[in-house]
Amino acid sequence: MDIHRVGFSAEQLGRWVAERTDIHIRVFRPPNYSATLAVILLFTLIAGLLYLKRNSLEFLYNKTSWGIAALSIIFAMTSGQMWNHIRGPPLMHKNPQTGQINYIHGSSQGQFVVETYIVILLNAAIVLGMIMLNEANNLKADGGKRRVMALVGLGVVALFFSLLLSVFRSKYQGYPYSFLIK
C-alpha cells in the first residue's frame, strides 16, 4: 500500500484489506457537530452581549466599528483567504536547488498563504492612505498641516498601490501596466 500516494485513512486501509483478504471492513464515521456547536455558541454570545448591553445599545450605531468589521471581511475575501481555506495551500515555497524562498506563487493558478497576508496588508495600507486623504479635509488645523497630511496620504496610496500592481504583475507575466515599481 502506497500511503504517500493514497493517504492514510480508514477507508483506504479497509479497501487495501479487502483487496488482499476478501474481508470487507465497514467504516462508520459519526456525524461532525462542530459547525453546529460553533453557530450555537456564536448566537449565544451575541444574545448574551445584547442582554448585558440592553440599556445602552449605542454601540450598534457606531460607524467606525461597522466600518472596521466590513473592511476586515472585504480584505479577507479579496485577498484570497477563502481560496486558502478551500484549497489548503502551503505557507510558502523553498526552492530545493537554490534555497530561495518564494512568498508569491509564480502562476495565476496558485497562491501561498503568505501571499494572502501580503495582499491584505497592501490593501489595508491603501485604505489607510485613502482615510488620510479624506481626513485631511476635515482636520481642524492650519493649511500646512492639512496639506502635509493629504500629501502623505497620497504618497501612501501611490506607493502601496504600486506594490500591489507589482505583485499582480509577478503572477500574470503578460500584464502590461505598472505604476512606480516594475
mmCIF file of C-alpha atoms in Angstrom:
data_model
loop_
_atom_site.group_PDB
_atom_site.id
_atom_site.type_symbol
_atom_site.label_atom_id
_atom_site.label_comp_id
_atom_site.label_asym_id
_atom_site.label_seq_id
_atom_site.Cartn_x
_atom_site.Cartn_y
_atom_site.Cartn_z
ATOM 1 C CA MET A 1 0.000 0.000 0.000
ATOM 2 C CA ASP A 2 1.425 3.356 -1.068
ATOM 3 C CA ILE A 3 0.477 5.582 1.867
ATOM 4 C CA HIS A 4 2.165 8.639 0.352
ATOM 5 C CA ARG A 5 0.006 8.422 -2.762
ATOM 6 C CA VAL A 6 -3.412 7.302 -1.483
ATOM 7 C CA GLY A 7 -3.292 8.642 2.053
ATOM 8 C CA PHE A 8 -3.672 7.159 5.483
ATOM 9 C CA SER A 9 -7.419 6.948 6.105
ATOM 10 C CA ALA A 10 -9.717 4.226 7.369
ATOM 11 C CA GLU A 11 -11.426 3.880 4.001
ATOM 12 C CA GLN A 12 -8.114 3.364 2.181
ATOM 13 C CA LEU A 13 -6.925 0.807 4.732
ATOM 14 C CA GLY A 14 -10.263 -1.007 4.562
ATOM 15 C CA ARG A 15 -10.060 -1.142 0.767
ATOM 16 C CA TRP A 16 -6.485 -2.447 0.980
ATOM 17 C CA VAL A 17 -7.512 -5.190 3.432
ATOM 18 C CA ALA A 18 -10.494 -6.109 1.207
ATOM 19 C CA GLU A 19 -8.252 -6.435 -1.861
ATOM 20 C CA ARG A 20 -5.872 -8.753 -0.024
ATOM 21 C CA THR A 21 -8.167 -10.910 2.138
ATOM 22 C CA ASP A 22 -11.740 -10.578 0.783
ATOM 23 C CA ILE A 23 -12.809 -9.331 4.223
ATOM 24 C CA HIS A 24 -14.851 -6.166 3.840
ATOM 25 C CA ILE A 25 -14.471 -3.646 6.626
ATOM 26 C CA ARG A 26 -17.307 -1.199 7.014
ATOM 27 C CA VAL A 27 -16.156 2.213 8.161
ATOM 28 C CA PHE A 28 -18.680 4.167 10.195
ATOM 29 C CA ARG A 29 -17.920 7.823 10.855
ATOM 30 C CA PRO A 30 -20.093 9.631 13.385
ATOM 31 C CA PRO A 31 -21.548 12.972 12.344
ATOM 32 C CA ASN A 32 -19.439 16.054 12.943
ATOM 33 C CA TYR A 33 -21.290 18.511 15.150
ATOM 34 C CA SER A 34 -18.519 21.096 15.448
ATOM 35 C CA ALA A 35 -20.084 23.525 12.924
ATOM 36 C CA THR A 36 -23.468 23.298 14.648
ATOM 37 C CA LEU A 37 -21.881 23.913 18.038
ATOM 38 C CA ALA A 38 -19.913 26.883 16.661
ATOM 39 C CA VAL A 39 -23.094 28.504 15.301
ATOM 40 C CA ILE A 40 -24.946 27.900 18.586
ATOM 41 C CA LEU A 41 -22.015 29.379 20.521
ATOM 42 C CA LEU A 42 -21.936 32.427 18.231
ATOM 43 C CA PHE A 43 -25.648 33.091 18.640
ATOM 44 C CA THR A 44 -25.377 32.564 22.405
ATOM 45 C CA LEU A 45 -22.534 35.080 22.645
ATOM 46 C CA ILE A 46 -24.442 37.633 20.560
ATOM 47 C CA ALA A 47 -27.601 37.138 22.626
ATOM 48 C CA GLY A 48 -25.600 37.426 25.853
ATOM 49 C CA LEU A 49 -23.924 40.638 24.644
ATOM 50 C CA LEU A 50 -27.273 42.154 23.686
ATOM 51 C CA TYR A 51 -28.754 41.093 27.032
ATOM 52 C CA LEU A 52 -25.908 42.654 29.010
ATOM 53 C CA LYS A 53 -25.996 45.852 26.950
ATOM 54 C CA ARG A 54 -29.792 46.095 26.715
ATOM 55 C CA ASN A 55 -29.883 49.531 28.339
ATOM 56 C CA SER A 56 -27.228 51.063 26.081
ATOM 57 C CA LEU A 57 -27.278 49.783 22.533
ATOM 58 C CA GLU A 58 -25.397 52.769 21.123
ATOM 59 C CA PHE A 59 -22.517 50.517 20.122
ATOM 60 C CA LEU A 60 -24.747 49.153 17.343
ATOM 61 C CA TYR A 61 -24.843 52.637 15.803
ATOM 62 C CA ASN A 62 -21.064 53.152 15.858
ATOM 63 C CA LYS A 63 -19.978 53.736 12.247
ATOM 64 C CA THR A 64 -16.315 53.077 12.990
ATOM 65 C CA SER A 65 -16.951 49.598 14.406
ATOM 66 C CA TRP A 66 -19.161 48.636 11.482
ATOM 67 C CA GLY A 67 -16.614 50.072 9.031
ATOM 68 C CA ILE A 68 -13.753 48.081 10.555
ATOM 69 C CA ALA A 69 -15.845 44.895 10.551
ATOM 70 C CA ALA A 70 -16.868 45.404 6.916
ATOM 71 C CA LEU A 71 -13.303 46.200 5.825
ATOM 72 C CA SER A 72 -11.972 43.119 7.630
ATOM 73 C CA ILE A 73 -14.402 40.879 5.757
ATOM 74 C CA ILE A 74 -13.630 42.624 2.459
ATOM 75 C CA PHE A 75 -9.867 42.322 2.967
ATOM 76 C CA ALA A 76 -10.148 38.634 3.830
ATOM 77 C CA MET A 77 -12.312 37.817 0.820
ATOM 78 C CA THR A 78 -10.474 39.890 -1.794
ATOM 79 C CA SER A 79 -7.043 38.702 -0.712
ATOM 80 C CA GLY A 80 -7.808 35.033 -1.304
ATOM 81 C CA GLN A 81 -8.327 33.866 2.267
ATOM 82 C CA MET A 82 -11.379 31.818 1.226
ATOM 83 C CA TRP A 83 -9.349 30.226 -1.575
ATOM 84 C CA ASN A 84 -6.759 29.244 1.041
ATOM 85 C CA HIS A 85 -9.458 27.844 3.289
ATOM 86 C CA ILE A 86 -10.859 25.695 0.465
ATOM 87 C CA ARG A 87 -7.613 24.556 -1.188
ATOM 88 C CA GLY A 88 -5.206 24.416 1.756
ATOM 89 C CA PRO A 89 -2.047 25.726 0.008
ATOM 90 C CA PRO A 90 1.418 25.709 1.600
ATOM 91 C CA LEU A 91 2.662 28.667 3.622
ATOM 92 C CA MET A 92 5.496 29.439 1.172
ATOM 93 C CA HIS A 93 7.848 27.594 -1.168
ATOM 94 C CA LYS A 94 11.564 26.986 -0.781
ATOM 95 C CA ASN A 95 13.437 26.072 -3.945
ATOM 96 C CA PRO A 96 15.467 22.919 -3.121
ATOM 97 C CA GLN A 97 18.210 23.731 -5.656
ATOM 98 C CA THR A 98 18.885 27.361 -4.770
ATOM 99 C CA GLY A 99 17.378 27.604 -1.280
ATOM 100 C CA GLN A 100 15.439 30.732 -2.308
ATOM 101 C CA ILE A 101 12.122 31.258 -0.517
ATOM 102 C CA ASN A 102 9.169 32.343 -2.654
ATOM 103 C CA TYR A 103 6.355 34.230 -0.977
ATOM 104 C CA ILE A 104 4.414 34.914 -4.194
ATOM 105 C CA HIS A 105 3.338 31.970 -6.354
ATOM 106 C CA GLY A 106 4.694 32.281 -9.877
ATOM 107 C CA SER A 107 1.432 31.250 -11.521
ATOM 108 C CA SER A 108 -2.033 32.728 -11.649
ATOM 109 C CA GLN A 109 -3.420 29.278 -10.816
ATOM 110 C CA GLY A 110 -1.869 29.056 -7.352
ATOM 111 C CA GLN A 111 -1.310 31.049 -4.217
ATOM 112 C CA PHE A 112 0.640 30.766 -0.968
ATOM 113 C CA VAL A 113 -0.739 31.639 2.466
ATOM 114 C CA VAL A 114 1.910 34.334 2.979
ATOM 115 C CA GLU A 115 0.836 35.895 -0.316
ATOM 116 C CA THR A 116 -2.653 36.304 1.122
ATOM 117 C CA TYR A 117 -1.285 38.166 4.127
ATOM 118 C CA ILE A 118 0.851 40.370 1.888
ATOM 119 C CA VAL A 119 -2.188 41.318 -0.206
ATOM 120 C CA ILE A 120 -4.251 42.000 2.941
ATOM 121 C CA LEU A 121 -1.561 44.342 4.277
ATOM 122 C CA LEU A 122 -1.189 46.136 0.940
ATOM 123 C CA ASN A 123 -4.959 46.644 0.652
ATOM 124 C CA ALA A 124 -5.125 47.856 4.267
ATOM 125 C CA ALA A 125 -2.321 50.351 3.602
ATOM 126 C CA ILE A 126 -4.155 51.674 0.528
ATOM 127 C CA VAL A 127 -7.317 52.123 2.586
ATOM 128 C CA LEU A 128 -5.305 53.867 5.326
ATOM 129 C CA GLY A 129 -3.944 56.298 2.721
ATOM 130 C CA MET A 130 -7.459 56.959 1.450
ATOM 131 C CA ILE A 131 -8.650 57.625 5.008
ATOM 132 C CA MET A 132 -5.755 60.063 5.479
ATOM 133 C CA LEU A 133 -6.768 61.847 2.277
ATOM 134 C CA ASN A 134 -10.359 62.067 3.469
ATOM 135 C CA GLU A 135 -9.488 63.186 6.992
ATOM 136 C CA ALA A 136 -7.044 65.837 5.771
ATOM 137 C CA ASN A 137 -10.036 67.821 4.530
ATOM 138 C CA ASN A 138 -11.802 67.583 7.913
ATOM 139 C CA LEU A 139 -8.711 68.384 10.004
ATOM 140 C CA LYS A 140 -9.154 71.425 12.276
ATOM 141 C CA ALA A 141 -5.630 72.748 11.745
ATOM 142 C CA ASP A 142 -3.894 75.270 9.567
ATOM 143 C CA GLY A 143 -3.493 74.744 5.834
ATOM 144 C CA GLY A 144 0.096 73.494 6.134
ATOM 145 C CA LYS A 145 -0.774 70.506 8.335
ATOM 146 C CA ARG A 146 -3.755 69.642 6.162
ATOM 147 C CA ARG A 147 -1.609 69.786 3.040
ATOM 148 C CA VAL A 148 1.090 67.586 4.621
ATOM 149 C CA MET A 149 -1.491 65.015 5.719
ATOM 150 C CA ALA A 150 -3.051 64.986 2.254
ATOM 151 C CA LEU A 151 0.342 64.559 0.572
ATOM 152 C CA VAL A 152 1.349 61.771 2.955
ATOM 153 C CA GLY A 153 -1.977 60.021 2.287
ATOM 154 C CA LEU A 154 -1.480 60.417 -1.462
ATOM 155 C CA GLY A 155 2.056 59.051 -1.182
ATOM 156 C CA VAL A 156 0.874 56.040 0.842
ATOM 157 C CA VAL A 157 -1.850 55.272 -1.718
ATOM 158 C CA ALA A 158 0.558 55.634 -4.649
ATOM 159 C CA LEU A 159 3.328 53.529 -3.070
ATOM 160 C CA PHE A 160 1.192 50.661 -1.858
ATOM 161 C CA PHE A 161 -0.974 50.576 -4.978
ATOM 162 C CA SER A 162 2.240 50.330 -6.990
ATOM 163 C CA LEU A 163 3.393 47.440 -4.785
ATOM 164 C CA LEU A 164 0.031 45.732 -5.253
ATOM 165 C CA LEU A 165 0.340 46.127 -9.023
ATOM 166 C CA SER A 166 3.858 44.662 -8.918
ATOM 167 C CA VAL A 167 2.538 41.597 -7.055
ATOM 168 C CA PHE A 168 -0.170 41.281 -9.704
ATOM 169 C CA ARG A 169 2.425 41.611 -12.488
ATOM 170 C CA SER A 170 4.584 38.881 -10.955
ATOM 171 C CA LYS A 171 1.645 36.476 -11.127
ATOM 172 C CA TYR A 172 0.388 37.459 -14.580
ATOM 173 C CA GLN A 173 3.541 37.687 -16.664
ATOM 174 C CA GLY A 174 1.941 39.411 -19.650
ATOM 175 C CA TYR A 175 0.253 42.192 -17.662
ATOM 176 C CA PRO A 176 1.339 45.415 -19.408
ATOM 177 C CA TYR A 177 0.709 48.045 -16.714
ATOM 178 C CA SER A 178 2.845 49.230 -13.824
ATOM 179 C CA PHE A 179 2.868 52.396 -11.754
ATOM 180 C CA LEU A 180 6.012 53.232 -9.774
ATOM 181 C CA ILE A 181 7.663 49.827 -9.250
ATOM 182 C CA LYS A 182 8.344 47.366 -12.024
#
